[in-house]
Coordinates of N, CA and C in Angstrom, one line a residue:
Chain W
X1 N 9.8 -263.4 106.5 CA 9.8 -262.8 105.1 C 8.6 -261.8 105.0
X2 N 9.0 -260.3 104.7 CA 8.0 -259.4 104.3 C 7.1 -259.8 103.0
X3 N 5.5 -259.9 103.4 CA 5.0 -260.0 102.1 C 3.7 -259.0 102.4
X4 N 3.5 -258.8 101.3 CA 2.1 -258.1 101.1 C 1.1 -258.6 99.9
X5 N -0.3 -259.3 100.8 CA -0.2 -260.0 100.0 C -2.4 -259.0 99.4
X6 N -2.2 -258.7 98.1 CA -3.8 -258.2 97.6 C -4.9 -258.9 97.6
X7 N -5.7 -258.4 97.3 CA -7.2 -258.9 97.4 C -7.3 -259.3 95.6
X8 N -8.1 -260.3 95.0 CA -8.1 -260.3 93.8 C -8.9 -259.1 92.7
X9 N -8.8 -259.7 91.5 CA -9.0 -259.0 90.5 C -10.7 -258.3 90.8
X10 N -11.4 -257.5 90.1 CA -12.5 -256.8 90.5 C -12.6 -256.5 89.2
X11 N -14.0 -256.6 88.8 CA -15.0 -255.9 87.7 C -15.9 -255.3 87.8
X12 N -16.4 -254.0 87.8 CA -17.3 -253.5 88.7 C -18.0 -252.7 87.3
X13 N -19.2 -251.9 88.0 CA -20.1 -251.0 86.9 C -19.6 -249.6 87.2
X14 N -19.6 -248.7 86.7 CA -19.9 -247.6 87.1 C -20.5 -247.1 88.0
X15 N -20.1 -246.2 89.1 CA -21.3 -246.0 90.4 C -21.4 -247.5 91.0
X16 N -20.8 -248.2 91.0 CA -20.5 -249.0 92.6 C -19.4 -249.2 93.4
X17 N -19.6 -249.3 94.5 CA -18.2 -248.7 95.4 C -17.2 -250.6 94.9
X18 N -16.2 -250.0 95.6 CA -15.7 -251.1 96.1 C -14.3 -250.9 97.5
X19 N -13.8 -251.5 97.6 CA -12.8 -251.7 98.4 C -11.9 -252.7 98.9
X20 N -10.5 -252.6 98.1 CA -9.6 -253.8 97.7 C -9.0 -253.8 99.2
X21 N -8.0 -254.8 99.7 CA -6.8 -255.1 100.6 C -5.8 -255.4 100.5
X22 N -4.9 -255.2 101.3 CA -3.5 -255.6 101.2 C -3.2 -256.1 102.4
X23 N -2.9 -257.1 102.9 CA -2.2 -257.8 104.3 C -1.0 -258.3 104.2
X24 N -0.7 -257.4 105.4 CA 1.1 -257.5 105.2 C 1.1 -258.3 106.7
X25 N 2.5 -258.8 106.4 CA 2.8 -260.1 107.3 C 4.4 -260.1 107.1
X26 N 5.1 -260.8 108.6 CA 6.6 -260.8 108.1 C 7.0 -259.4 108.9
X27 N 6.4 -258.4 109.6 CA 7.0 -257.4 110.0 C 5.8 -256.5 110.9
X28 N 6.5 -255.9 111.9 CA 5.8 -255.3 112.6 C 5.0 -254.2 111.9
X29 N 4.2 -254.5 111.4 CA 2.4 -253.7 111.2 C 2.6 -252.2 110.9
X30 N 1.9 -252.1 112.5 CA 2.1 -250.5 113.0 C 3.3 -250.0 112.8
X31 N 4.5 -250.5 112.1 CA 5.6 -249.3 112.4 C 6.2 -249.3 111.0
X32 N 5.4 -249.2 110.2 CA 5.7 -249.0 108.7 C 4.5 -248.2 107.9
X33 N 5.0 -247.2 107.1 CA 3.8 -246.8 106.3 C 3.6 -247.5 105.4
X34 N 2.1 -247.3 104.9 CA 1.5 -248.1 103.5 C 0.8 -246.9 102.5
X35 N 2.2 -247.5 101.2 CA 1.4 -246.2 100.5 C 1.0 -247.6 99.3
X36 N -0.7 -246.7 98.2 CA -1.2 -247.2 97.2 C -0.6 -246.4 96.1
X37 N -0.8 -247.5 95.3 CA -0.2 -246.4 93.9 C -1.1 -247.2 92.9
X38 N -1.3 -245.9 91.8 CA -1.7 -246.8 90.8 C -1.5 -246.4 89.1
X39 N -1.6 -247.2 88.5 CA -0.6 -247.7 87.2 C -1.8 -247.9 86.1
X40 N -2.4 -247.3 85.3 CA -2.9 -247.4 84.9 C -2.8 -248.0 83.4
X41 N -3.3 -248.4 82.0 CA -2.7 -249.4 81.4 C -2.2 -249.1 80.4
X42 N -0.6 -249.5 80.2 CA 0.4 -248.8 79.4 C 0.9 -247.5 79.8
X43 N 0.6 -247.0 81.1 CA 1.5 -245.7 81.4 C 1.9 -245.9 83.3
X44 N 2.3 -245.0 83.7 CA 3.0 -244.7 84.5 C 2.4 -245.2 85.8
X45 N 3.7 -244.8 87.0 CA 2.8 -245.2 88.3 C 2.4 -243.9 89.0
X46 N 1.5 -243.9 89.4 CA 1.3 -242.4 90.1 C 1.1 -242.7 91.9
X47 N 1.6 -241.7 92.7 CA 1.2 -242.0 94.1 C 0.0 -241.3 94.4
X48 N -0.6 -242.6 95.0 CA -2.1 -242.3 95.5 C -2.2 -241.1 96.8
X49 N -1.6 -242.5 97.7 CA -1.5 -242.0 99.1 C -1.0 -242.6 100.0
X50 N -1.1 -242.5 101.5 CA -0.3 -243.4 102.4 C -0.4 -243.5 103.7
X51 N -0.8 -244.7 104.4 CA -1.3 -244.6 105.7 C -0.2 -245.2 106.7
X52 N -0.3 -244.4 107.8 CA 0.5 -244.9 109.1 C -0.5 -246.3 109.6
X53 N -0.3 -247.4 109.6 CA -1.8 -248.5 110.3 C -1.3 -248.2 112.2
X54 N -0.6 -247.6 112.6 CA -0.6 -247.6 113.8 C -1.1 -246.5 114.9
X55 N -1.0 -245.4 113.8 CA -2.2 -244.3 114.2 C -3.2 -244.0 113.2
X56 N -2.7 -244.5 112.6 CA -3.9 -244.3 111.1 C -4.0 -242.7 110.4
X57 N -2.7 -242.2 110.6 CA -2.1 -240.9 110.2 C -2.4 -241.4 108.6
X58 N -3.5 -240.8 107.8 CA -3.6 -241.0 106.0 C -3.1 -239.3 105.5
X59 N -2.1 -239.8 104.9 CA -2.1 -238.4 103.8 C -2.6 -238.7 102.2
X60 N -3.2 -237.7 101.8 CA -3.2 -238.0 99.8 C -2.9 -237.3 99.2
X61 N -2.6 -237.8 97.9 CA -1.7 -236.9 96.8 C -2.8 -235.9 96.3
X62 N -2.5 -234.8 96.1 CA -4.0 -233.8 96.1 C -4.6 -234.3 94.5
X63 N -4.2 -234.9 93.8 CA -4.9 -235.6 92.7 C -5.5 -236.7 93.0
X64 N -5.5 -237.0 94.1 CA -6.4 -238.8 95.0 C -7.5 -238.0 95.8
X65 N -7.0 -237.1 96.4 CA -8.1 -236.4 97.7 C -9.3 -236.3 97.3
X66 N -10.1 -237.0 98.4 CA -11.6 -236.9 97.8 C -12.0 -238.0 97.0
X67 N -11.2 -238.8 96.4 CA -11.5 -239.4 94.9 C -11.2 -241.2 95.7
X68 N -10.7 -241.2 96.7 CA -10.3 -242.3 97.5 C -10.5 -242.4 98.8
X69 N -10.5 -243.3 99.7 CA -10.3 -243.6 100.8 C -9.5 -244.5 101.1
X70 N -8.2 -244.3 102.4 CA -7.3 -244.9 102.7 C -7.5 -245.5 104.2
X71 N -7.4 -246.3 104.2 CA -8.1 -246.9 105.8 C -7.0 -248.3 106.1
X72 N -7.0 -248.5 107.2 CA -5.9 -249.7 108.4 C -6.8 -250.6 109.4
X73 N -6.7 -251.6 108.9 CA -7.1 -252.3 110.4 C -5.8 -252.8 111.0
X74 N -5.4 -252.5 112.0 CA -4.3 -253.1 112.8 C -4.2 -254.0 112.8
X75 N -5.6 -254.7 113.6 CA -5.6 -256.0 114.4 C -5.6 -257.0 113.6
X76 N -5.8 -257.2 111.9 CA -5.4 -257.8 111.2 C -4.6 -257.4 110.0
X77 N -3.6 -256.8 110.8 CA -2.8 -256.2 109.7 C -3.0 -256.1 108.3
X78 N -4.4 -255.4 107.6 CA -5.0 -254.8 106.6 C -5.2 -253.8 106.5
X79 N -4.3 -253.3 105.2 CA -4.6 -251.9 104.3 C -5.7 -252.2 103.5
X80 N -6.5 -250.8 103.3 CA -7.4 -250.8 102.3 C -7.8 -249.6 101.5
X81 N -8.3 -249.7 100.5 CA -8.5 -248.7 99.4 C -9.6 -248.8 98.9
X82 N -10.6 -248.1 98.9 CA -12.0 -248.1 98.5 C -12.2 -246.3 97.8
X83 N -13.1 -246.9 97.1 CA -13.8 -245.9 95.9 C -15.5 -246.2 96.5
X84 N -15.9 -244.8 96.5 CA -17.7 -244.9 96.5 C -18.2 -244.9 95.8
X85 N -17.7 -244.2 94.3 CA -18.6 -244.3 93.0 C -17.7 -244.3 92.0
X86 N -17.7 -245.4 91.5 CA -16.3 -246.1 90.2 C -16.6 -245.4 88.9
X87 N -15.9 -244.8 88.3 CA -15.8 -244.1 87.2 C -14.9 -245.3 86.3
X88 N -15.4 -244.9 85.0 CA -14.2 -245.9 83.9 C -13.1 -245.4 84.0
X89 N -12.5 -244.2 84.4 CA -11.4 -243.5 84.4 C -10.8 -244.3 85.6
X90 N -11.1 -244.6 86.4 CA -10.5 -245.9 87.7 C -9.9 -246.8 87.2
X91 N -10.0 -247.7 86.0 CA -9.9 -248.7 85.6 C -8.1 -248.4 85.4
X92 N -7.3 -249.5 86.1 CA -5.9 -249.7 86.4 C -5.6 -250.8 87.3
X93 N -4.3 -251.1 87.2 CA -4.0 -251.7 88.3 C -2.9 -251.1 89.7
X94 N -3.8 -251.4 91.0 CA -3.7 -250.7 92.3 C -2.2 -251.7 92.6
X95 N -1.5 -251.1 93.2 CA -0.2 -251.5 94.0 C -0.6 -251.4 95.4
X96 N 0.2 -251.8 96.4 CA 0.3 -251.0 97.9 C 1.5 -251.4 98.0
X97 N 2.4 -251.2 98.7 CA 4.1 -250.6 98.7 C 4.1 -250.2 100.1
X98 N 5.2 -251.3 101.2 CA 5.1 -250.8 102.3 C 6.6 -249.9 102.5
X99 N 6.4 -248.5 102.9 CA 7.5 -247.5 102.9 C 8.2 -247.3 103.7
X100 N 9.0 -246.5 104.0 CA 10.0 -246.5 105.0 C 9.8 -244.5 105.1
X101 N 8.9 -244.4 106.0 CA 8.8 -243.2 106.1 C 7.3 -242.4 105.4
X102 N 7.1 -241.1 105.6 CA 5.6 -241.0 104.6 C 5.9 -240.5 103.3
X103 N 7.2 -239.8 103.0 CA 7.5 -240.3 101.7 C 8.7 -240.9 100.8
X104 N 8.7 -241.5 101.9 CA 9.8 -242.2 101.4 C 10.1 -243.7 100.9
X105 N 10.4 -244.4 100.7 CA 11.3 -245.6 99.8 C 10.3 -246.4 99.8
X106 N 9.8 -247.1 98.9 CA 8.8 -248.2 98.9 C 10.0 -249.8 98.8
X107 N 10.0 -250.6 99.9 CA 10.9 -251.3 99.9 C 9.7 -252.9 99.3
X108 N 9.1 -252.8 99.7 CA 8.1 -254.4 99.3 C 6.7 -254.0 99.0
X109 N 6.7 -254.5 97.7 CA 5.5 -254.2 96.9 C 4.3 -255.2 96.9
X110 N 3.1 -255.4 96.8 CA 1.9 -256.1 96.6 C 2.1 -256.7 95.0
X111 N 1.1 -257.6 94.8 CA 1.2 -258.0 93.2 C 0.6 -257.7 92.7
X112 N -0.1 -256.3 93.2 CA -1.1 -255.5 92.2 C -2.7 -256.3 92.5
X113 N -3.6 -255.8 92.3 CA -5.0 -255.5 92.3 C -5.9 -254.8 90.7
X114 N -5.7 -255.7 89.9 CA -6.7 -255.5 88.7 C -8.2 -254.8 88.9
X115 N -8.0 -253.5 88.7 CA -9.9 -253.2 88.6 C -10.1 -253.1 87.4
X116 N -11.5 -253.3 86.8 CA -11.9 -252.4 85.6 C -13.5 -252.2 85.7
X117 N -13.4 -250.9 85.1 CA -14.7 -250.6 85.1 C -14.9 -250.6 84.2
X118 N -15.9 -251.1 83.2 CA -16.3 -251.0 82.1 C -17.0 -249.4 81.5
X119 N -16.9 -249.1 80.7 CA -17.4 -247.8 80.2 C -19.1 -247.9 79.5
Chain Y
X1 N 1.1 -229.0 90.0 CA 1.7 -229.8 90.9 C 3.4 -230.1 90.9
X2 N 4.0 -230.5 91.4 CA 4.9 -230.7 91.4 C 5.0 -232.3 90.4
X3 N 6.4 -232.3 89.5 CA 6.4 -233.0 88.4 C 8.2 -233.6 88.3
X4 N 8.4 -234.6 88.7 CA 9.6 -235.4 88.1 C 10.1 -235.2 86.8
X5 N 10.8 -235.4 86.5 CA 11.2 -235.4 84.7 C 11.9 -236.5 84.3
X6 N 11.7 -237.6 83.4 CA 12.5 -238.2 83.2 C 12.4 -238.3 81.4
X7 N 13.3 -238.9 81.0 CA 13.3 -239.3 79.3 C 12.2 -240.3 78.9
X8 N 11.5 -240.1 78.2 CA 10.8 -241.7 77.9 C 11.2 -242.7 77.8
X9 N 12.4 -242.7 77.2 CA 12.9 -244.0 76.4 C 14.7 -243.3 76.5
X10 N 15.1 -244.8 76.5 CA 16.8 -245.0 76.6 C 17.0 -246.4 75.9
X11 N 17.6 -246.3 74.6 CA 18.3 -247.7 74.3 C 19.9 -248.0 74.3
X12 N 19.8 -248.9 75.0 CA 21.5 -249.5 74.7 C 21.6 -250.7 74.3
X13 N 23.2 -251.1 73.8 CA 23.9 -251.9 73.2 C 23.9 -253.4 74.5
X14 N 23.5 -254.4 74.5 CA 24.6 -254.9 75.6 C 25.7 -254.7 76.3
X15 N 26.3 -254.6 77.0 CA 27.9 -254.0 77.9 C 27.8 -252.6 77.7
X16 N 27.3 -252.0 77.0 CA 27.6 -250.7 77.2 C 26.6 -250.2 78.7
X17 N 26.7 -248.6 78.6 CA 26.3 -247.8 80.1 C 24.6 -247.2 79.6
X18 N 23.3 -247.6 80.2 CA 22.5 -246.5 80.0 C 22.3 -245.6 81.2
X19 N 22.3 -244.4 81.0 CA 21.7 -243.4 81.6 C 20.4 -242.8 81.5
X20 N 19.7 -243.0 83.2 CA 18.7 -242.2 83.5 C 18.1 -241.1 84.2
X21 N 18.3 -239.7 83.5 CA 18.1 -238.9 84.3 C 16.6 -238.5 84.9
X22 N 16.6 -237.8 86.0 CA 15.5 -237.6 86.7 C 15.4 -236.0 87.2
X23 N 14.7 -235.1 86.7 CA 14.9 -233.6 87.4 C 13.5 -233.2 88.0
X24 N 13.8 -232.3 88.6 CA 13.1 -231.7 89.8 C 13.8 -230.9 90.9
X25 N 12.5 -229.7 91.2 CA 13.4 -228.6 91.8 C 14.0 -228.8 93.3
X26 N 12.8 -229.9 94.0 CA 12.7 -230.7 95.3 C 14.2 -231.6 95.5
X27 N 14.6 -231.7 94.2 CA 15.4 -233.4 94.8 C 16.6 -232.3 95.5
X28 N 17.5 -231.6 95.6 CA 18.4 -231.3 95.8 C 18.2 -231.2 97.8
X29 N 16.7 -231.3 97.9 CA 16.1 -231.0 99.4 C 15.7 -232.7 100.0
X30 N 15.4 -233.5 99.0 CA 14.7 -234.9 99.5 C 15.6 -236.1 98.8
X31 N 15.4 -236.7 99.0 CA 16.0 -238.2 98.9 C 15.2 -238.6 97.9
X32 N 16.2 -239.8 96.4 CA 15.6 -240.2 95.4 C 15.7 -241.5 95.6
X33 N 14.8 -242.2 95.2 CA 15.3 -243.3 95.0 C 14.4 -243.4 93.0
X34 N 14.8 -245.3 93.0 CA 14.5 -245.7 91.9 C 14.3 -247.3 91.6
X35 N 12.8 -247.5 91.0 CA 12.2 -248.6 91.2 C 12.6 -249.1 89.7
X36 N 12.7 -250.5 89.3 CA 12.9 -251.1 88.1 C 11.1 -252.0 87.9
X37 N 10.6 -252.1 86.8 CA 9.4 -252.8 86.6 C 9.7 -253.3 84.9
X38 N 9.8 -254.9 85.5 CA 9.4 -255.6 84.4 C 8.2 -255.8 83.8
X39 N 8.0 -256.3 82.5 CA 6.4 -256.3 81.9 C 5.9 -257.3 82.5
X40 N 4.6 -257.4 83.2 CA 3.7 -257.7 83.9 C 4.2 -257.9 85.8
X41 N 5.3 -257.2 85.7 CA 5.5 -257.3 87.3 C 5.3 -256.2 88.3
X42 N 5.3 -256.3 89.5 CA 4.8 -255.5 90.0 C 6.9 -254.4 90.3
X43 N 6.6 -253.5 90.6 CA 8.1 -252.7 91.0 C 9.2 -253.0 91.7
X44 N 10.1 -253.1 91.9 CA 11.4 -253.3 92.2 C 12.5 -252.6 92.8
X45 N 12.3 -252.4 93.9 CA 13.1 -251.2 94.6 C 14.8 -251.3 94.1
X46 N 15.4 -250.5 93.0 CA 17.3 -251.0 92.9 C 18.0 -249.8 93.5
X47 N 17.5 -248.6 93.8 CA 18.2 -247.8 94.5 C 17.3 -246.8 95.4
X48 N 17.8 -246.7 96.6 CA 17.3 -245.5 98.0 C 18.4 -244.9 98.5
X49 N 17.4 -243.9 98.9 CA 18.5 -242.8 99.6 C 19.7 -242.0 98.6
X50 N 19.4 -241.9 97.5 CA 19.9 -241.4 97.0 C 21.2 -242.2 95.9
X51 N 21.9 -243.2 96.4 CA 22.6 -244.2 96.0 C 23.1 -245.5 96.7
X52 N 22.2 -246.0 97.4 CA 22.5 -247.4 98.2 C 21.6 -248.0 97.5
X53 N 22.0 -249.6 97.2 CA 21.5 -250.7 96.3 C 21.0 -251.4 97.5
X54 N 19.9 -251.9 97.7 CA 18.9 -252.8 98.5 C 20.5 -254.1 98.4
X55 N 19.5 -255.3 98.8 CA 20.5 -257.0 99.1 C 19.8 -257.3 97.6
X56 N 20.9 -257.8 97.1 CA 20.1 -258.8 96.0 C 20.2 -258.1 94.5
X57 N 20.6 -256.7 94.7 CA 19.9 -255.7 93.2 C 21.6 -256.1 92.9
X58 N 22.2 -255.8 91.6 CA 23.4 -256.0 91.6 C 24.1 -254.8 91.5
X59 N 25.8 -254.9 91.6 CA 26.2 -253.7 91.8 C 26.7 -252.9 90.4
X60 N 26.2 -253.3 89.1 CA 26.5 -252.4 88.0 C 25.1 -251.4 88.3
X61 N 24.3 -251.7 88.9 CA 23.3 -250.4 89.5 C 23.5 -249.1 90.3
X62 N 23.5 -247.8 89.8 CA 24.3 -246.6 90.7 C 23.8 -245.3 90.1
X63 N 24.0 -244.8 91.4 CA 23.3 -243.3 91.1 C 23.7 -242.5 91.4
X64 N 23.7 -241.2 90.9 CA 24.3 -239.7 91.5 C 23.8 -238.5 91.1
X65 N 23.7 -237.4 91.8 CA 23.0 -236.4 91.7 C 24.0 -235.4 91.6
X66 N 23.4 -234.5 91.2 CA 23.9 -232.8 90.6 C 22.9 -231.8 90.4
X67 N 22.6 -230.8 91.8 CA 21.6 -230.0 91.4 C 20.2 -230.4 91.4
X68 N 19.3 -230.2 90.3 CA 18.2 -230.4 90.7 C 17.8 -232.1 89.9
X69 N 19.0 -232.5 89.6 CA 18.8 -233.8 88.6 C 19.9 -234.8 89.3
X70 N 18.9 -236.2 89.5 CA 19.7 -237.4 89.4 C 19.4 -238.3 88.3
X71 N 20.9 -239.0 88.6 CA 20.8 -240.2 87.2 C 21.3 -241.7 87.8
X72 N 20.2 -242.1 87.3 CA 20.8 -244.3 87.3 C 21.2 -244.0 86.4
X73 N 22.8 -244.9 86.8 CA 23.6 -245.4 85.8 C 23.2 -247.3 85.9
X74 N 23.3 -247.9 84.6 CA 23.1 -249.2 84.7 C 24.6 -249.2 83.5
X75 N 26.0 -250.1 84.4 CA 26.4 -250.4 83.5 C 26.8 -251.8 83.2
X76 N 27.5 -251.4 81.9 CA 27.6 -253.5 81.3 C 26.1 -254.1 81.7
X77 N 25.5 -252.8 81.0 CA 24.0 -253.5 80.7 C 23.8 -255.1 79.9
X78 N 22.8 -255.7 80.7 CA 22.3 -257.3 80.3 C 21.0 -256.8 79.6
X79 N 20.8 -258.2 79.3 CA 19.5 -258.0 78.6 C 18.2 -258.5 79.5
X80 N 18.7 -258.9 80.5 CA 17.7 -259.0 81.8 C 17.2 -257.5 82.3
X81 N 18.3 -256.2 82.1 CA 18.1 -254.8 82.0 C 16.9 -254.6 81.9
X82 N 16.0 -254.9 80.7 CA 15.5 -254.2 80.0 C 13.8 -254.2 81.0
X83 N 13.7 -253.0 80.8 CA 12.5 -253.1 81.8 C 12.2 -251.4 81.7
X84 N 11.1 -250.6 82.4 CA 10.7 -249.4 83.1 C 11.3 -249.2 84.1
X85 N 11.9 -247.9 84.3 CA 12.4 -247.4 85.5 C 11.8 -245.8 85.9
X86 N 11.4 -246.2 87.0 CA 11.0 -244.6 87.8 C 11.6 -244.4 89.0
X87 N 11.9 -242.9 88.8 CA 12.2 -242.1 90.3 C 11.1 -241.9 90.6
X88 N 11.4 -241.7 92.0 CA 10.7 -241.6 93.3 C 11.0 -240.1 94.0
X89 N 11.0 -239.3 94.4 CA 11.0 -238.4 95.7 C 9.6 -238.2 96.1
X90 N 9.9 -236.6 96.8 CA 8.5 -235.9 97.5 C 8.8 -234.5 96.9
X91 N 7.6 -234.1 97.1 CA 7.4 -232.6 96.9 C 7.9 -231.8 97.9
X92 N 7.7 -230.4 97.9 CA 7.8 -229.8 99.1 C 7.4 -229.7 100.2
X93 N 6.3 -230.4 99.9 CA 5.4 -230.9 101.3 C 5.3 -232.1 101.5
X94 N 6.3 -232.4 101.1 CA 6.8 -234.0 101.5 C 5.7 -235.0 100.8
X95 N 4.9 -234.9 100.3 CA 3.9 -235.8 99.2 C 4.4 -236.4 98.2
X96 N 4.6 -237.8 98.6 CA 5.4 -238.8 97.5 C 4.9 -238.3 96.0
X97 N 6.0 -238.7 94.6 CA 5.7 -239.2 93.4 C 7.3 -239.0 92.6
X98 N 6.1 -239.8 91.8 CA 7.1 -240.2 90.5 C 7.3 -239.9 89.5
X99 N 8.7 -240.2 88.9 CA 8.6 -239.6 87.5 C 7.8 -240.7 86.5
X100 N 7.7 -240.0 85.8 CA 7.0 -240.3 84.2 C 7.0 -241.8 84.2
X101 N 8.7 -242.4 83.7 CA 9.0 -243.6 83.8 C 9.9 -243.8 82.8
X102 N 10.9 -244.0 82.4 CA 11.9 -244.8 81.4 C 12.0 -246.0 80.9
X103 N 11.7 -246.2 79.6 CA 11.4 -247.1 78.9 C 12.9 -248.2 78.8
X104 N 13.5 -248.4 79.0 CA 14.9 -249.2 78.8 C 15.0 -250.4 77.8
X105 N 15.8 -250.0 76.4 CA 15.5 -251.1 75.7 C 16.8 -251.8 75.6
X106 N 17.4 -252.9 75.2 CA 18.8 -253.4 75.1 C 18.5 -254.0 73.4
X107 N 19.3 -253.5 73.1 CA 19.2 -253.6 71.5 C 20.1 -254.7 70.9

């Protein structure tokens, strides 16, 4: 069974990093992309970005670039998404969606990842 | 940037048909699909590739395109229906996103 399973909820300050996970299990790792998205509260999903974990090929949506980091550890099949300096405007909840191609189909989703930064 | 389009909001009757359209100048070049999201859940893949239903999604679920616009059809809508729906493609440089989102109400 494909699962992907998040890291929990997060409360952070303004200006401190953090860096959530997703561990997928149930399917060969390396041979699926992992894209993040995220959903901010009461509106839409937006695509972040999306990493190959087998070369660690990351692309970002030119509205994430710079503003994120997308990173893979293989060897324990973990995606990750980290911020250096948390803005209140971050505050949403993070997806990861493992795809079928780099832009293509998000077939099995995460249960989401709650941040908020307070203002 | 490049930008999806969809309606905000779509209400229907029970049994009757809603339609969701999706435009953009890309889709006629890339593959759509379309995710369903209930309130507090996380997304729901009900159609890829343009019009194939995953295992499990049901088959009043269907899509078709024309030009630079596709549409989910949901018909003999339930009231289990009712939920957000977003298309999915890429841009021209192949950089995933989504449309807006469709509000789906069953009245």
């Amino acid at each position: 069974e494909v699962q992907l399973v998040q890291s929990g909820a997060e409360v952070k300050k303004p200006g401190e990093s953090l860096k959530i996970s997703c561990k997928g299990s149930g399917y060969k790792f390396t041979k699926y992309w992992i894209a993040w998205v995220r959903q901010k509260p009461g509106k839409g999903l937006e695509w972040m970005g999306i990493i190959y974990p087998g070369d660690s090929d990351t692309r970002y949506s030119p509205s994430f670039q710079g503003q994120v980091t997308i990173s893979a550890d293989k060897s324990i099949t973990t995606a990750y998404l980290q911020w250096g300096s948390l803005k209140a405007s971050d505050t949403a909840f993070y997806y990861c969606a493992r795809a079928v191609g780099s832009s293509g189909l998000l077939d099995f989703w995460g249960q989401g990842t709650p941040v908020t930064v307070p203002s | 940037s490049y930008e999806l389009t969809q309606p905000p909001s779509v209400s229907v009757s029970p049994g009757q048909t809603a339609r969701i359209t999706c435009s953009g100048d890309a889709l006629p070049k890339q593959y759509s699909y379309w995710y369903q999201q209930k309130a507090g859940q996380a997304p729901v893949l009900v159609i890829y590739k343009d019009n194939e239903r995953p295992s499990g999604i049901p088959e009043r679920f269907s899509a078709s395109s024309s030009g630079t616009t596709v549409t989910l059809t949901i018909s003999g809508v339930q009231a289990e229906d009712e939920a957000d729906y977003y298309c999915q493609s890429a841009d021209h440089s192949g950089t995933g996103v989504f449309g807006g989102g469709t509000k789906v109400t069953v009245l």
